[in-house]
């Protein structure tokens, strides 16, 4: 039997109405016996508040504001089981859930709760599976039906289910159902139920659309709200990096690279973004897959199977698709974009640090999103640590180390022995060191940081490009570009070498075909143009000018052609650092 105890430390907290067992909540002896068997000893806050209300008057309409993982299934499931008339074979309760996974988990919990009662039957129906089997299953006595809205409507229209006797309708994760576009389906389904049925609505958030449902269908509902700030698990360490939106993928790659053993979920806001990022990272060779609502149920199942089997490092998901995912041992949760609704942060980060382990929740924010972090800190009473995106140097040494470990830990195959025998003679003139050097050279693409990768991906709060050039930075032009065989990193090294200004003070480098533009912090700018006076490369003068008008004309002297790799100041030889690196 699947059983898991809640990991949220706050459950141990005390409230004045806190009871330490289920017996005070009005549940019957058989239900209390089952709870003992399945190891539910202490009610969670939503259970201790909702169960007495529902046990006292099941015919009331009810609103429970609580999220997944708070024990809300038992909060409505236990009273529901007590209300069902076992002698009656009709469907008396309907539970609507946004996804198949959540529906299955809910049904499984209800089956656990009713394990001593063979007369009470629960069935779960959802889209993406053969409807004929579900029609057949519903022909048996089924007092409680758990369903996703779309499939339920289909079954109603095929007359495979009769809602006339339904006295209780539970709308579970109502906000998610609306987010997924089930509003019309829910309206239609409710129109098939009796006027006097009770609605128990559970939701993590209270957007206006939920309020509309409440006003339209519910009568003086009793409301219980579980404070979100209580639910952040203390074992989660919250961190964030600041990087430009355009650099997020590069930043994420660095974290994946330096922590090859990490395993987690990355949340994105839209289905399209989720797929695009998964494709991009997948094409770069990372073990990632997407999970979102545009995938068929079969596709989602197989992605989840691979994720559970550890066949991938990072699951890239939308908030909705990741609901109800129950996977332990995740070391990280990444937020490619922070969620629009602050409550979702709790959902997301709660995917890590399960079962007493610690975990990291890492948000990738752009320079303008600093206030979102402050908001999350306040609302959730947590503290975020600002960390840097790993530097190119860290990345390089990590790649070198992992490559070395891969070689060292590779199990030698029998075939290798055979091939070695054949090759021994050919390699006879090479020393171990020579062979290693050649091997490293052949693997440079994997272990070195490629030229397309930005050198420094870190930004500071409020540090958008336009702001910087207006405020604390000066914009410069240099008549050196891609045609000179330089990467951005090479050029920054070169400019820094010549000017004596440290690399960290340069930003916003835009490398073009035959010229480049960059910013330098105003405080460090001792007139860069002067530093480059007298510097020439193969007889051609290097020119650096202030470019605060953003003038991007090609100022390459027309006499110039071909590649340049030497520069001189007053006769002194000067090389581009990139060129030096390549020759090494
Ligand atoms: P839920 O929010 O209903 O999905 O519950 C989250 C998990 O907590 C499920 O695995 C439940 O089995 C478990 N759970 C719920 N209530 C309790 C409780 N009072 N004691 C121990 N485990 C619980």
XYZ file of C-alpha atoms and ligand atoms in Angstrom:
607
model
C 0.000 0.000 0.000
C 1.248 3.444 -0.845
C 1.709 5.407 2.323
C 3.704 8.499 2.921
C 3.900 10.680 5.906
C 3.781 14.435 5.569
C 7.151 16.026 5.621
C 6.125 19.586 6.343
C 7.676 20.497 9.688
C 5.031 23.129 10.269
C 2.536 20.339 10.910
C 4.166 19.922 14.256
C 3.381 23.556 15.069
C 0.719 24.330 17.586
C -2.501 26.196 17.262
C -4.989 26.691 20.019
C -7.434 24.254 18.456
C -4.711 21.737 17.719
C -5.765 18.184 18.499
C -3.230 15.452 18.432
C -5.351 12.644 17.124
C -8.274 11.982 14.849
C -10.680 10.787 17.553
C -11.780 14.322 18.454
C -12.893 15.144 14.913
C -16.162 13.214 14.952
C -15.105 10.297 12.759
C -16.567 6.806 13.308
C -14.727 3.932 14.954
C -14.163 1.942 11.687
C -12.642 5.039 10.045
C -10.403 5.666 13.067
C -9.285 2.015 12.904
C -8.323 2.383 9.231
C -6.369 5.560 9.970
C -4.410 3.688 12.585
C -3.661 0.896 10.102
C -2.408 3.299 7.433
C -0.360 5.300 9.913
C -2.289 8.588 10.018
C -1.840 9.581 13.651
C -2.046 13.356 13.780
C -4.446 15.343 11.633
C -2.944 18.008 9.430
C -4.245 21.599 9.857
C -6.719 21.344 6.966
C -7.961 18.009 8.334
C -8.439 19.260 11.862
C -10.369 22.268 10.641
C -12.390 20.801 7.781
C -13.361 17.374 9.144
C -15.407 18.623 12.157
C -17.306 21.090 9.930
C -18.135 18.478 7.315
C -18.886 15.752 9.863
C -21.220 18.086 11.696
C -23.137 19.103 8.580
C -22.233 17.397 5.341
C -24.976 19.251 3.528
C -23.135 22.537 3.926
C -21.264 24.060 1.026
C -17.610 24.302 1.892
C -14.454 26.074 0.692
C -11.033 24.779 1.699
C -8.067 26.923 0.691
C -5.148 24.545 0.756
C -2.603 23.088 -1.586
C -1.494 19.615 -2.602
C 0.576 17.918 0.026
C -1.414 19.419 2.911
C -3.575 16.355 3.448
C -6.718 17.781 1.867
C -7.723 14.467 0.283
C -8.372 13.032 3.738
C -9.938 16.351 4.792
C -12.790 15.795 2.359
C -12.357 12.049 1.737
C -12.925 10.886 5.312
C -16.166 12.864 5.875
C -17.340 11.824 2.406
C -16.922 8.150 3.202
C -18.897 8.626 6.390
C -21.762 10.307 4.476
C -22.157 7.613 1.823
C -25.094 5.267 2.189
C -23.532 1.848 1.608
C -26.873 0.177 1.112
C -27.484 2.469 -1.847
C -25.753 1.419 -5.063
C -26.115 4.779 -6.832
C -23.315 7.214 -7.407
C -23.599 9.595 -4.470
C -20.363 11.552 -4.619
C -18.430 13.075 -7.454
C -14.871 14.324 -7.112
C -13.504 16.393 -9.971
C -9.749 16.722 -10.358
C -7.690 18.619 -12.972
C -5.386 15.792 -14.033
C -5.343 12.067 -14.366
C -2.442 11.804 -11.933
C -4.248 13.728 -9.239
C -7.459 11.792 -9.843
C -5.629 8.500 -9.515
C -3.895 9.582 -6.328
C -7.176 10.741 -4.826
C -8.924 7.493 -5.755
C -6.024 5.488 -4.331
C -6.272 7.333 -1.025
C -10.028 6.752 -0.898
C -9.492 3.051 -1.582
C -7.038 2.992 1.323
C -9.546 4.680 3.593
C -12.269 2.193 2.661
C -10.144 -0.924 2.763
C -12.291 -2.502 5.503
C -15.503 -1.775 3.729
C -16.085 -3.948 0.721
C -19.492 -2.418 0.001
C -18.106 0.984 -0.841
C -16.668 1.308 -4.318
C -14.603 4.053 -5.850
C -13.930 4.422 -9.573
C -11.639 6.877 -11.341
C -12.222 8.023 -14.921
C -10.021 10.318 -17.007
C -9.200 11.267 -20.558
C -6.477 9.639 -22.591
C -7.529 6.080 -21.679
C -10.038 3.774 -23.398
C -13.514 5.011 -22.593
C -15.087 1.579 -23.157
C -13.319 0.111 -20.125
C -14.481 3.061 -18.030
C -18.078 2.631 -19.240
C -17.876 -1.034 -18.243
C -16.392 -0.175 -14.839
C -19.133 2.351 -14.121
C -21.776 -0.332 -14.685
C -20.677 -1.895 -11.408
C -21.816 -0.343 -8.132
C -19.811 2.872 -7.764
C -20.782 5.191 -4.951
C -17.858 7.579 -5.441
C -16.598 8.659 -8.865
C -13.342 10.561 -9.238
C -13.107 12.205 -12.665
C -11.377 14.720 -14.852
C -13.989 17.145 -16.253
C -13.608 16.468 -19.991
C -13.968 12.713 -19.694
C -16.779 13.008 -17.205
C -18.772 15.134 -19.633
C -18.162 12.589 -22.339
C -19.422 9.815 -20.068
C -22.481 11.857 -19.086
C -23.332 12.433 -22.753
C -22.980 8.731 -23.473
C -25.331 8.101 -20.557
C -22.665 5.952 -18.913
C -23.078 7.762 -15.628
C -26.138 9.083 -13.834
C -25.603 12.118 -11.615
C -29.190 12.319 -10.352
C -28.301 10.786 -6.992
C -25.102 12.739 -6.432
C -25.360 14.561 -3.112
C -21.754 15.714 -2.815
C -19.604 17.310 -5.469
C -15.968 17.931 -4.592
C -14.090 20.354 -6.839
C -10.482 19.510 -6.066
C -7.762 21.973 -7.105
C -10.500 24.156 -8.552
C -8.066 26.904 -9.538
C -6.092 24.437 -11.631
C -9.203 23.162 -13.345
C -10.004 26.712 -14.381
C -6.423 27.342 -15.475
C -6.688 24.290 -17.683
C -9.785 25.673 -19.349
C -12.363 23.407 -17.707
C -14.657 26.269 -16.689
C -17.387 25.489 -19.252
C -17.147 21.751 -18.588
C -17.601 22.334 -14.857
C -20.610 24.586 -15.495
C -22.160 21.957 -17.714
C -21.445 19.110 -15.303
C -22.947 21.010 -12.389
C -26.074 21.621 -14.475
C -26.594 17.842 -14.567
C -26.528 17.554 -10.770
C -29.388 18.090 -8.321
C -30.152 21.536 -6.937
C -29.731 20.357 -3.358
C -26.301 18.773 -3.749
C -23.486 20.164 -1.609
C -20.321 21.510 -3.165
C -17.011 21.204 -1.373
C -14.478 23.279 -3.210
C -10.741 23.004 -2.609
C -8.313 25.436 -4.146
C -4.822 26.753 -3.513
C -5.692 30.258 -4.641
C -8.811 32.381 -4.877
C -8.771 34.076 -8.295
C -11.934 35.967 -9.369
C -13.151 33.050 -11.514
C -13.312 30.820 -8.448
C -15.253 33.510 -6.613
C -17.692 33.499 -9.544
C -18.241 29.739 -9.172
C -18.753 30.224 -5.461
C -21.401 32.916 -6.016
C -23.146 31.043 -8.768
C -23.362 27.580 -7.250
C -22.710 27.686 -3.537
C -24.949 28.700 -0.699
C -23.388 30.362 2.372
C -20.285 28.180 2.231
C -18.174 27.647 5.312
C -14.574 28.532 4.594
C -11.301 27.244 5.984
C -7.979 28.641 4.853
C -4.595 27.176 5.547
C -2.010 29.897 5.560
C 0.473 29.381 2.722
C 3.362 30.683 4.765
C 2.995 27.653 6.963
C 3.703 25.298 4.143
C 7.208 26.119 3.055
C 9.340 23.236 4.041
C 12.254 24.346 6.219
C 14.587 21.851 4.550
C 14.519 23.814 1.300
C 17.335 26.276 0.677
C 16.104 29.140 -1.516
C 18.545 30.729 -3.922
C 18.419 32.975 -6.944
C 20.701 34.213 -9.674
C 20.264 37.389 -11.689
C 20.847 37.006 -15.380
C 19.397 38.483 -18.521
C 16.427 36.622 -19.953
C 18.468 35.998 -23.089
C 21.200 34.340 -21.010
C 18.985 32.076 -18.930
C 19.619 28.920 -20.927
C 23.397 29.453 -20.749
C 23.108 30.032 -16.995
C 20.990 26.900 -16.520
C 23.515 24.905 -18.532
C 26.299 25.986 -16.220
C 24.390 24.728 -13.195
C 23.642 21.434 -14.940
C 27.278 21.130 -15.961
C 28.823 21.767 -12.601
C 26.354 19.473 -10.831
C 26.063 16.439 -13.068
C 24.506 14.458 -10.198
C 21.635 16.863 -9.661
C 18.135 15.695 -10.473
C 15.128 17.933 -10.486
C 12.245 19.735 -12.096
C 12.472 23.042 -13.895
C 9.287 25.082 -14.025
C 8.361 27.296 -16.941
C 5.289 29.411 -17.378
C 3.812 28.314 -20.685
C 3.562 25.078 -22.609
C 5.358 26.583 -25.599
C 8.219 27.875 -23.483
C 8.482 24.492 -21.750
C 8.774 22.615 -25.032
C 11.151 25.154 -26.565
C 13.539 25.028 -23.629
C 13.407 21.242 -23.448
C 14.189 21.046 -27.176
C 17.027 23.522 -26.861
C 18.665 21.775 -23.912
C 17.935 18.350 -25.397
C 19.664 19.327 -28.653
C 22.683 20.391 -26.629
C 22.865 16.879 -25.206
C 21.310 17.387 -21.771
C 19.107 14.692 -20.235
C 15.882 16.688 -20.181
C 12.292 16.167 -21.279
C 9.186 18.322 -21.358
C 5.929 17.707 -19.534
C 2.952 19.881 -20.391
C -0.673 19.826 -21.395
C -0.036 19.666 -25.141
C 1.320 16.142 -24.785
C -1.056 13.217 -25.065
C -1.741 11.226 -21.936
C 0.378 8.347 -23.268
C 3.286 10.729 -23.896
C 2.972 12.222 -20.414
C 2.907 8.767 -18.864
C 6.042 7.724 -20.655
C 7.875 10.958 -19.721
C 6.928 10.393 -16.084
C 8.049 6.796 -16.251
C 11.463 7.842 -17.550
C 11.716 10.573 -14.930
C 10.906 8.143 -12.130
C 13.399 5.636 -13.574
C 16.068 8.319 -13.463
C 16.473 8.294 -17.224
C 16.727 12.084 -17.234
C 18.370 14.794 -15.182
C 15.757 17.497 -15.471
C 12.040 17.383 -16.097
C 10.912 20.653 -17.658
C 7.305 21.269 -16.775
C 4.452 23.695 -16.504
C 2.915 24.210 -13.074
C -0.242 22.430 -14.095
C 1.419 19.361 -15.578
C 3.660 18.991 -12.550
C 0.742 18.978 -10.123
C 0.465 15.768 -8.233
C 3.873 14.507 -9.319
C 5.104 12.430 -6.477
C 8.815 11.767 -6.945
C 11.265 11.654 -4.100
C 15.003 12.312 -4.109
C 14.900 15.457 -6.217
C 17.870 17.602 -5.296
C 16.764 20.751 -7.130
C 13.828 22.745 -8.302
C 14.684 25.349 -10.936
C 12.407 28.248 -11.738
C 13.188 29.283 -15.300
C 10.584 31.965 -14.689
C 8.988 32.733 -11.363
C 5.304 31.877 -11.229
C 2.717 34.632 -11.670
C 0.865 33.508 -8.591
C 2.996 33.660 -5.498
C 1.343 30.543 -4.033
C 2.764 28.443 -6.837
C 6.240 28.997 -5.500
C 5.338 26.844 -2.522
C 4.005 24.120 -4.798
C 7.065 24.194 -6.952
C 9.721 24.280 -4.279
C 7.917 21.565 -2.322
C 8.945 19.075 -5.007
C 12.362 18.920 -3.451
C 13.495 18.304 0.136
C 11.110 15.433 0.630
C 11.305 12.643 3.162
C 13.621 14.523 5.514
C 16.198 15.385 2.842
C 17.354 18.882 1.992
C 16.899 20.446 -1.408
C 17.619 23.588 -3.358
C 15.065 25.820 -5.002
C 16.869 28.028 -7.500
C 15.204 30.906 -9.325
C 16.623 32.464 -12.488
C 15.455 36.059 -12.416
C 16.185 38.991 -14.681
C 17.483 42.297 -13.273
C 13.997 43.758 -13.017
C 12.526 40.921 -10.942
C 14.283 41.615 -7.664
C 11.048 42.751 -6.076
C 9.464 39.356 -6.766
C 12.116 37.808 -4.535
C 11.367 40.309 -1.760
C 7.677 39.556 -2.180
C 8.270 35.806 -1.894
C 10.464 36.324 1.154
C 7.806 38.380 2.897
C 4.854 36.260 1.961
C 6.484 32.930 2.734
C 8.691 34.066 5.593
C 11.741 32.632 3.900
C 15.146 34.016 3.054
C 16.720 33.830 -0.391
C 20.443 33.684 -0.955
C 21.775 35.545 -3.998
C 24.339 33.359 -5.740
C 26.409 33.846 -8.868
C 26.125 31.866 -12.058
C 29.263 29.699 -12.094
C 32.121 31.377 -13.930
C 33.671 30.088 -17.117
C 36.686 28.969 -15.071
C 34.531 26.957 -12.670
C 32.695 25.501 -15.582
C 35.872 24.546 -17.350
C 37.401 22.837 -14.344
C 34.173 21.028 -13.643
C 33.975 19.775 -17.228
C 37.598 18.687 -17.118
C 36.987 16.856 -13.846
C 33.883 15.094 -15.043
C 35.597 14.097 -18.242
C 38.565 12.733 -16.280
C 36.223 10.862 -13.930
C 34.368 9.422 -16.866
C 37.615 8.053 -18.310
C 38.841 6.767 -14.934
C 35.538 5.094 -14.097
C 34.918 3.541 -17.504
C 34.775 -0.221 -17.214
C 37.159 -1.785 -19.691
C 35.322 -3.925 -22.203
C 36.659 -7.192 -23.658
C 36.535 -5.622 -27.102
C 38.878 -2.896 -25.867
C 41.488 -5.558 -25.132
C 41.145 -6.889 -28.678
C 41.361 -3.458 -30.278
C 44.299 -2.516 -28.097
C 46.095 -5.543 -29.404
C 45.552 -4.363 -32.963
C 46.556 -0.779 -32.225
C 49.518 -1.377 -29.966
C 52.009 -1.146 -32.759
C 50.558 2.051 -34.217
C 50.762 3.758 -30.844
C 54.176 2.361 -29.959
C 56.060 5.602 -30.636
C 53.755 7.688 -28.409
C 54.226 8.120 -24.672
C 51.261 7.963 -22.255
C 51.425 11.740 -22.037
C 51.362 12.134 -25.817
C 48.331 9.863 -26.077
C 46.560 11.739 -23.296
C 47.237 15.064 -24.982
C 45.811 13.793 -28.233
C 42.796 12.359 -26.443
C 42.186 15.683 -24.700
C 42.520 17.552 -27.990
C 39.975 15.248 -29.610
C 37.566 15.974 -26.755
C 38.089 19.723 -26.562
C 34.588 20.417 -27.796
C 33.155 18.625 -24.779
C 35.454 19.872 -22.124
C 36.201 23.419 -23.106
C 33.777 26.271 -22.865
C 32.624 26.945 -26.374
C 33.114 30.322 -27.933
C 29.378 31.057 -28.043
C 29.074 30.972 -24.271
C 28.945 34.321 -22.527
C 31.803 34.950 -20.130
C 29.944 36.525 -17.251
C 26.251 35.791 -17.034
C 25.626 37.658 -13.815
C 23.692 40.874 -13.613
C 22.774 43.000 -10.661
C 19.381 44.199 -9.472
C 17.835 46.765 -11.789
C 20.776 46.318 -14.127
C 19.099 46.382 -17.505
C 21.174 47.294 -20.537
C 19.392 50.540 -21.283
C 19.605 51.716 -17.693
C 23.298 51.040 -17.522
C 24.235 52.903 -20.632
C 22.254 55.925 -19.452
C 23.574 55.778 -15.913
C 26.722 54.252 -14.535
C 28.428 53.054 -17.706
C 30.070 54.467 -20.804
C 29.532 52.863 -24.182
C 32.527 52.325 -26.459
C 33.211 51.237 -29.988
C 36.278 49.220 -31.071
C 37.274 48.474 -34.653
C 37.833 44.753 -34.021
C 35.202 42.096 -34.705
C 34.316 38.502 -35.496
C 36.334 38.681 -38.671
C 39.434 38.903 -36.473
C 38.689 35.405 -35.195
C 37.775 36.609 -31.721
C 35.161 35.464 -29.255
C 33.506 37.878 -26.830
C 35.628 36.504 -24.047
C 38.838 36.993 -26.077
C 37.932 40.564 -26.815
C 37.135 41.439 -23.217
C 40.501 39.920 -22.197
C 42.220 41.988 -24.858
C 40.525 45.245 -23.893
C 41.153 44.563 -20.233
C 44.832 43.740 -20.884
C 45.446 46.934 -22.787
C 43.404 49.280 -20.598
C 44.279 47.760 -17.241
C 40.561 47.823 -16.300
C 39.445 44.569 -14.696
C 37.163 42.350 -16.785
C 34.283 42.536 -14.334
C 33.764 46.225 -15.148
C 32.878 45.486 -18.755
C 29.374 44.576 -19.860
C 26.939 44.521 -22.772
C 29.548 43.467 -25.294
C 28.035 43.268 -28.725
C 30.428 41.553 -31.107
C 29.727 42.324 -34.742
C 31.289 41.268 -37.983
C 34.055 43.809 -38.052
C 33.596 45.896 -34.941
C 32.281 45.643 -31.425
C 30.561 47.747 -28.777
C 30.892 47.433 -25.028
C 30.123 49.223 -21.786
C 32.622 50.049 -19.097
C 31.612 51.111 -15.597
C 31.920 54.900 -15.462
C 33.850 54.724 -12.195
C 36.605 52.690 -13.894
C 36.703 54.602 -17.164
C 39.963 56.502 -17.357
C 39.317 57.314 -20.997
C 39.817 54.013 -22.726
C 40.468 55.711 -26.064
C 43.793 56.940 -24.716
C 44.884 53.455 -23.596
C 44.592 52.232 -27.175
C 46.593 55.056 -28.729
C 49.576 53.590 -30.521
C 48.287 50.017 -30.446
C 48.323 48.472 -33.850
C 47.751 45.048 -35.272
C 49.799 44.185 -38.310
C 50.233 47.844 -39.122
C 46.597 48.782 -38.610
C 45.686 51.069 -35.729
C 43.213 49.859 -33.135
C 40.687 52.523 -32.514
C 38.467 52.815 -29.460
C 35.893 55.648 -29.298
C 33.073 56.666 -26.977
C 29.804 55.617 -28.566
C 27.111 56.946 -26.312
C 24.816 57.665 -29.239
C 24.651 53.920 -29.898
C 26.126 54.519 -33.331
C 26.639 51.130 -34.870
C 28.089 52.119 -38.231
C 30.839 49.950 -39.594
C 33.937 52.007 -38.933
C 36.405 49.449 -40.151
C 39.032 51.193 -42.281
C 38.417 50.268 -45.900
C 42.093 49.440 -46.383
C 41.839 46.602 -43.930
C 41.453 43.024 -45.124
C 42.247 39.545 -43.921
C 42.948 38.128 -40.496
C 44.979 39.934 -37.889
C 46.616 38.394 -34.948
C 49.374 40.720 -33.942
C 49.175 44.139 -32.336
C 51.929 46.583 -31.493
C 52.318 49.583 -29.262
C 55.422 51.635 -29.939
C 57.055 48.617 -31.419
C 55.915 46.224 -28.681
C 54.230 43.042 -29.881
C 50.700 42.568 -28.687
C 48.521 39.487 -29.205
C 44.830 38.909 -28.724
C 44.443 36.587 -25.718
C 42.087 34.405 -27.756
C 44.810 33.802 -30.294
C 47.267 32.904 -27.572
C 44.753 30.433 -26.163
C 44.212 28.802 -29.510
C 47.888 28.293 -30.160
C 48.521 26.775 -26.732
P -2.716 15.149 0.022
O -2.462 16.590 0.246
O -4.094 14.764 0.425
O -2.366 14.715 -1.368
O -1.758 14.342 1.022
C -0.371 14.333 0.891
C 0.242 13.091 1.497
O 0.178 13.136 2.898
C -0.448 11.795 1.080
O 0.555 10.859 0.739
C -1.192 11.352 2.319
O -1.240 9.944 2.381
C -0.356 11.922 3.450
N -1.166 12.324 4.607
C -2.283 13.074 4.597
N -2.724 13.286 5.838
C -1.880 12.655 6.687
C -1.809 12.504 8.100
N -2.702 13.049 8.907
N -0.790 11.792 8.617
C 0.121 11.229 7.790
N 0.127 11.335 6.453
C -0.867 12.045 5.899
